[in-house]
Amino acid sequence: MTIIKANKKVTKISLIKSKIMKKLFPFYQILCKISIMKIICGLGNPGREFKFTRHNFGFLVIDNFQKENSFPDFEISEKFLAEISRKKIKGTEILLLKPQTFMNNSGKAIKKIFLTFKIEPQDLCVVHDDLDLSFGEIKISFKRGSGGHKGVQSIIDEILTKNFWRIRLGIGKPKDKKIEEFVLGKLGKEERLKLKEILKFTNELIKIWIENPQKAQTLAPSFSLSMDFKNSSKNP
């Protein structure tokens, strides 16, 4: 008799717990959805003198994305060694990041973000210039080596993985200049004329990446195919 009563009591408690969980589950789902964070990091060098250099293509794209999508103004974070801006887009927390460590130490800022927030590498998208692509070409890569880009290599070294997304913006290769001189040089006249269209496209591309990285990866090359930028990488 005692066993039957005990079993009834356990069953009653289980039913109460089940009802409570059913009521709380929708709120739990909302909390989980809100807690998701994605990092979009543009690479470049701090300082006005570097603003329109080829190596600062990542900064230009992030600045444009911040402006076009009404993110708060960038604030300097000493903790993260970067300029940051945060906003929720469809329940996902988006953190825009511009490391202030200079290009070759970009990974230090990313590492601090990873140590502070529970970020999975696949929720990181790094936007940067790429010598291996002609000016105007855009590709999205995942789980790929640095290709000699020191800023990207710094990130790989600091977070110990290459399993993150990259939006690679072509700048072409110089014919009569050293690589360092070329990437730190200002965008040429023809390049500047095409910049507006590139920024417009990458703005849409990043929004697609936030919801569906694979779809963004598929769409990225279509920009290059539709724009005649192949011969735009001439030196100024």
Short mmCIF file of C-alpha atoms in Angstrom, two decimals:
data_model
loop_
_atom_site.label_atom_id
_atom_site.label_comp_id
_atom_site.label_asym_id
_atom_site.label_seq_id
_atom_site.Cartn_x
_atom_site.Cartn_y
_atom_site.Cartn_z
CA MET A 1 0.00 0.00 0.00
CA THR A 2 2.85 2.34 0.90
CA ILE A 3 4.64 1.50 -2.38
CA ILE A 4 1.52 2.32 -4.43
CA LYS A 5 1.15 5.68 -2.68
CA ALA A 6 4.84 6.46 -3.24
CA ASN A 7 4.54 5.62 -6.94
CA LYS A 8 1.48 7.84 -7.27
CA LYS A 9 3.37 10.67 -5.58
CA VAL A 10 6.37 10.26 -7.94
CA THR A 11 4.03 10.18 -10.94
CA LYS A 12 2.28 13.34 -9.75
CA ILE A 13 5.62 15.15 -9.28
CA SER A 14 6.74 14.05 -12.75
CA LEU A 15 3.54 15.39 -14.29
CA ILE A 16 3.99 18.72 -12.53
CA LYS A 17 7.62 18.94 -13.73
CA SER A 18 6.51 18.07 -17.26
CA LYS A 19 3.89 20.83 -17.26
CA ILE A 20 6.41 23.36 -15.94
CA MET A 21 8.96 22.39 -18.61
CA LYS A 22 6.35 22.73 -21.35
CA LYS A 23 5.58 26.24 -20.17
CA LEU A 24 9.24 27.22 -19.83
CA PHE A 25 10.48 25.60 -23.05
CA PRO A 26 9.41 28.45 -25.39
CA PHE A 27 11.23 30.95 -23.16
CA TYR A 28 14.27 28.66 -23.11
CA GLN A 29 14.26 28.60 -26.90
CA ILE A 30 14.11 32.40 -27.05
CA LEU A 31 17.00 32.74 -24.61
CA CYS A 32 19.11 30.30 -26.60
CA LYS A 33 18.34 32.13 -29.83
CA ILE A 34 19.27 35.50 -28.38
CA SER A 35 22.51 34.18 -26.89
CA ILE A 36 23.88 33.22 -30.31
CA MET A 37 26.73 35.50 -31.36
CA LYS A 38 28.56 35.87 -34.64
CA ILE A 39 31.75 37.82 -35.12
CA ILE A 40 32.46 39.73 -38.32
CA CYS A 41 36.03 40.96 -38.28
CA GLY A 42 37.57 43.29 -40.84
CA LEU A 43 41.36 43.33 -41.09
CA GLY A 44 43.46 46.45 -41.55
CA ASN A 45 45.83 48.89 -39.90
CA PRO A 46 44.66 51.67 -37.55
CA GLY A 47 45.30 55.28 -38.50
CA ARG A 48 44.02 57.71 -41.13
CA GLU A 49 47.11 57.26 -43.27
CA PHE A 50 46.07 53.65 -43.93
CA LYS A 51 42.36 54.23 -44.61
CA PHE A 52 42.26 53.74 -48.37
CA THR A 53 45.21 51.38 -48.70
CA ARG A 54 44.65 47.97 -50.26
CA HIS A 55 45.56 46.25 -46.99
CA ASN A 56 42.65 48.05 -45.30
CA PHE A 57 39.98 46.61 -47.57
CA GLY A 58 38.56 44.67 -44.60
CA PHE A 59 38.14 47.85 -42.55
CA LEU A 60 36.39 49.59 -45.45
CA VAL A 61 33.87 46.77 -45.79
CA ILE A 62 33.14 46.62 -42.04
CA ASP A 63 32.78 50.42 -41.82
CA ASN A 64 30.29 50.33 -44.67
CA PHE A 65 28.34 47.43 -43.14
CA GLN A 66 28.13 49.27 -39.81
CA LYS A 67 26.78 52.38 -41.52
CA GLU A 68 24.34 50.70 -43.90
CA ASN A 69 22.80 48.53 -41.17
CA SER A 70 22.50 51.22 -38.48
CA PHE A 71 24.94 49.69 -36.01
CA PRO A 72 26.04 51.90 -33.11
CA ASP A 73 29.22 53.93 -33.63
CA PHE A 74 32.41 51.96 -33.15
CA GLU A 75 33.93 52.20 -29.69
CA ILE A 76 37.52 51.46 -28.78
CA SER A 77 37.78 48.50 -26.40
CA GLU A 78 41.09 48.26 -24.55
CA LYS A 79 40.01 44.84 -23.29
CA PHE A 80 39.61 43.44 -26.80
CA LEU A 81 42.36 45.53 -28.46
CA ALA A 82 39.83 46.55 -31.08
CA GLU A 83 37.07 48.87 -32.19
CA ILE A 84 33.73 47.13 -31.69
CA SER A 85 30.05 47.64 -32.45
CA ARG A 86 27.20 45.31 -31.45
CA LYS A 87 23.64 44.83 -32.63
CA LYS A 88 21.04 42.06 -32.81
CA ILE A 89 19.86 41.00 -36.24
CA LYS A 90 16.88 38.62 -36.22
CA GLY A 91 17.72 37.38 -32.73
CA THR A 92 21.42 36.90 -33.41
CA GLU A 93 23.96 39.09 -31.65
CA ILE A 94 26.40 40.46 -34.22
CA LEU A 95 29.75 41.83 -33.10
CA LEU A 96 31.64 43.93 -35.64
CA LEU A 97 35.34 43.98 -34.92
CA LYS A 98 38.29 46.01 -36.20
CA PRO A 99 41.54 44.94 -34.45
CA GLN A 100 43.76 47.88 -33.49
CA THR A 101 46.86 45.71 -33.14
CA PHE A 102 48.09 46.37 -36.69
CA MET A 103 47.63 43.70 -39.32
CA ASN A 104 50.27 41.16 -38.32
CA ASN A 105 48.90 40.83 -34.77
CA SER A 106 45.19 40.68 -35.62
CA GLY A 107 44.84 37.31 -33.91
CA LYS A 108 45.46 38.81 -30.47
CA ALA A 109 42.13 40.68 -30.62
CA ILE A 110 40.27 37.62 -31.90
CA LYS A 111 41.72 35.45 -29.13
CA LYS A 112 40.49 37.88 -26.46
CA ILE A 113 36.99 37.74 -27.95
CA PHE A 114 37.06 33.94 -27.97
CA LEU A 115 38.21 33.81 -24.34
CA THR A 116 35.43 36.17 -23.23
CA PHE A 117 32.48 34.81 -25.21
CA LYS A 118 31.61 31.21 -26.00
CA ILE A 119 32.29 31.54 -29.71
CA GLU A 120 32.61 28.60 -32.07
CA PRO A 121 35.22 29.13 -34.83
CA GLN A 122 32.56 28.63 -37.51
CA ASP A 123 30.74 31.70 -36.15
CA LEU A 124 33.69 33.91 -37.08
CA CYS A 125 33.93 35.63 -40.47
CA VAL A 126 37.13 37.48 -41.33
CA VAL A 127 37.06 40.04 -44.17
CA HIS A 128 40.42 40.80 -45.79
CA ASP A 129 42.34 41.71 -48.92
CA ASP A 130 43.74 38.92 -51.12
CA LEU A 131 46.64 39.14 -53.55
CA ASP A 132 45.70 35.86 -55.24
CA LEU A 133 42.46 37.30 -56.62
CA SER A 134 42.13 40.00 -59.27
CA PHE A 135 40.69 43.32 -58.15
CA GLY A 136 36.92 42.90 -57.95
CA GLU A 137 36.98 39.16 -57.41
CA ILE A 138 35.32 38.00 -54.20
CA LYS A 139 35.44 34.53 -52.70
CA ILE A 140 34.29 33.06 -49.42
CA SER A 141 36.46 30.31 -47.96
CA PHE A 142 36.21 28.00 -44.97
CA LYS A 143 38.84 25.83 -43.29
CA ARG A 144 41.59 27.18 -45.52
CA GLY A 145 45.21 28.16 -44.87
CA SER A 146 46.33 31.78 -44.72
CA GLY A 147 47.76 31.83 -48.24
CA GLY A 148 50.60 33.97 -46.91
CA HIS A 149 48.32 36.67 -45.46
CA LYS A 150 49.98 37.57 -42.16
CA GLY A 151 46.82 38.92 -40.54
CA VAL A 152 44.96 35.67 -41.24
CA GLN A 153 47.96 33.60 -40.13
CA SER A 154 48.02 35.51 -36.84
CA ILE A 155 44.39 34.52 -36.23
CA ILE A 156 45.09 30.86 -37.02
CA ASP A 157 48.09 30.89 -34.67
CA GLU A 158 46.16 32.49 -31.80
CA ILE A 159 42.92 30.45 -31.89
CA LEU A 160 44.71 27.27 -33.04
CA THR A 161 42.33 26.47 -35.88
CA LYS A 162 41.57 27.50 -39.45
CA ASN A 163 37.93 26.40 -39.20
CA PHE A 164 36.48 29.86 -39.67
CA TRP A 165 34.97 31.76 -42.59
CA ARG A 166 36.80 34.31 -44.70
CA ILE A 167 35.52 36.83 -47.23
CA ARG A 168 38.48 37.33 -49.56
CA LEU A 169 38.56 40.59 -51.50
CA GLY A 170 40.81 40.59 -54.54
CA ILE A 171 43.39 43.34 -54.93
CA GLY A 172 45.55 41.70 -57.62
CA LYS A 173 49.33 41.41 -57.67
CA PRO A 174 51.78 44.20 -58.53
CA LYS A 175 53.90 43.98 -61.67
CA ASP A 176 56.57 46.50 -60.79
CA LYS A 177 56.34 46.98 -57.02
CA LYS A 178 57.28 45.00 -53.94
CA ILE A 179 54.35 43.29 -52.22
CA GLU A 180 54.63 45.36 -49.04
CA GLU A 181 54.73 48.62 -50.97
CA PHE A 182 51.74 47.53 -53.05
CA VAL A 183 49.43 46.46 -50.20
CA LEU A 184 50.26 49.58 -48.19
CA GLY A 185 49.68 51.78 -51.23
CA LYS A 186 46.46 53.70 -51.79
CA LEU A 187 43.75 52.29 -54.05
CA GLY A 188 44.19 53.55 -57.60
CA LYS A 189 41.74 55.78 -59.47
CA GLU A 190 40.05 52.91 -61.32
CA GLU A 191 39.85 50.87 -58.13
CA ARG A 192 38.23 53.73 -56.22
CA LEU A 193 35.60 54.07 -58.96
CA LYS A 194 34.65 50.41 -58.49
CA LEU A 195 34.77 50.54 -54.68
CA LYS A 196 31.15 51.65 -54.25
CA GLU A 197 29.82 48.61 -56.09
CA ILE A 198 32.10 46.27 -54.15
CA LEU A 199 30.94 47.70 -50.82
CA LYS A 200 27.30 47.43 -51.89
CA PHE A 201 27.71 43.78 -52.84
CA THR A 202 29.67 42.79 -49.74
CA ASN A 203 27.03 44.44 -47.55
CA GLU A 204 24.41 42.08 -48.96
CA LEU A 205 26.83 39.15 -48.90
CA ILE A 206 27.52 39.56 -45.17
CA LYS A 207 23.79 39.68 -44.40
CA ILE A 208 23.34 36.42 -46.27
CA TRP A 209 26.35 34.89 -44.48
CA ILE A 210 24.80 35.66 -41.08
CA GLU A 211 21.82 33.44 -41.92
CA ASN A 212 23.38 30.94 -44.31
CA PRO A 213 27.19 30.86 -44.79
CA GLN A 214 27.04 28.17 -47.48
CA LYS A 215 24.59 30.19 -49.57
CA ALA A 216 26.83 33.26 -49.29
CA GLN A 217 29.80 31.15 -50.36
CA THR A 218 27.94 30.06 -53.49
CA LEU A 219 26.84 33.60 -54.37
CA ALA A 220 30.18 35.37 -53.84
CA PRO A 221 31.78 34.52 -57.23
CA SER A 222 28.73 35.84 -59.11
CA PHE A 223 29.90 39.39 -58.40
CA SER A 224 33.19 38.83 -60.20
CA LEU A 225 31.46 37.22 -63.15
CA SER A 226 29.04 40.12 -63.53
CA MET A 227 31.58 42.94 -63.14
CA ASP A 228 34.44 43.69 -65.51
CA PHE A 229 37.13 44.30 -62.89
CA LYS A 230 39.76 41.95 -64.23
CA ASN A 231 41.96 44.74 -65.54
CA SER A 232 41.29 47.21 -62.75
CA SER A 233 44.27 46.25 -60.58
CA LYS A 234 46.73 48.54 -62.35
CA ASN A 235 49.02 50.49 -60.08
CA PRO A 236 48.07 54.14 -59.51
#
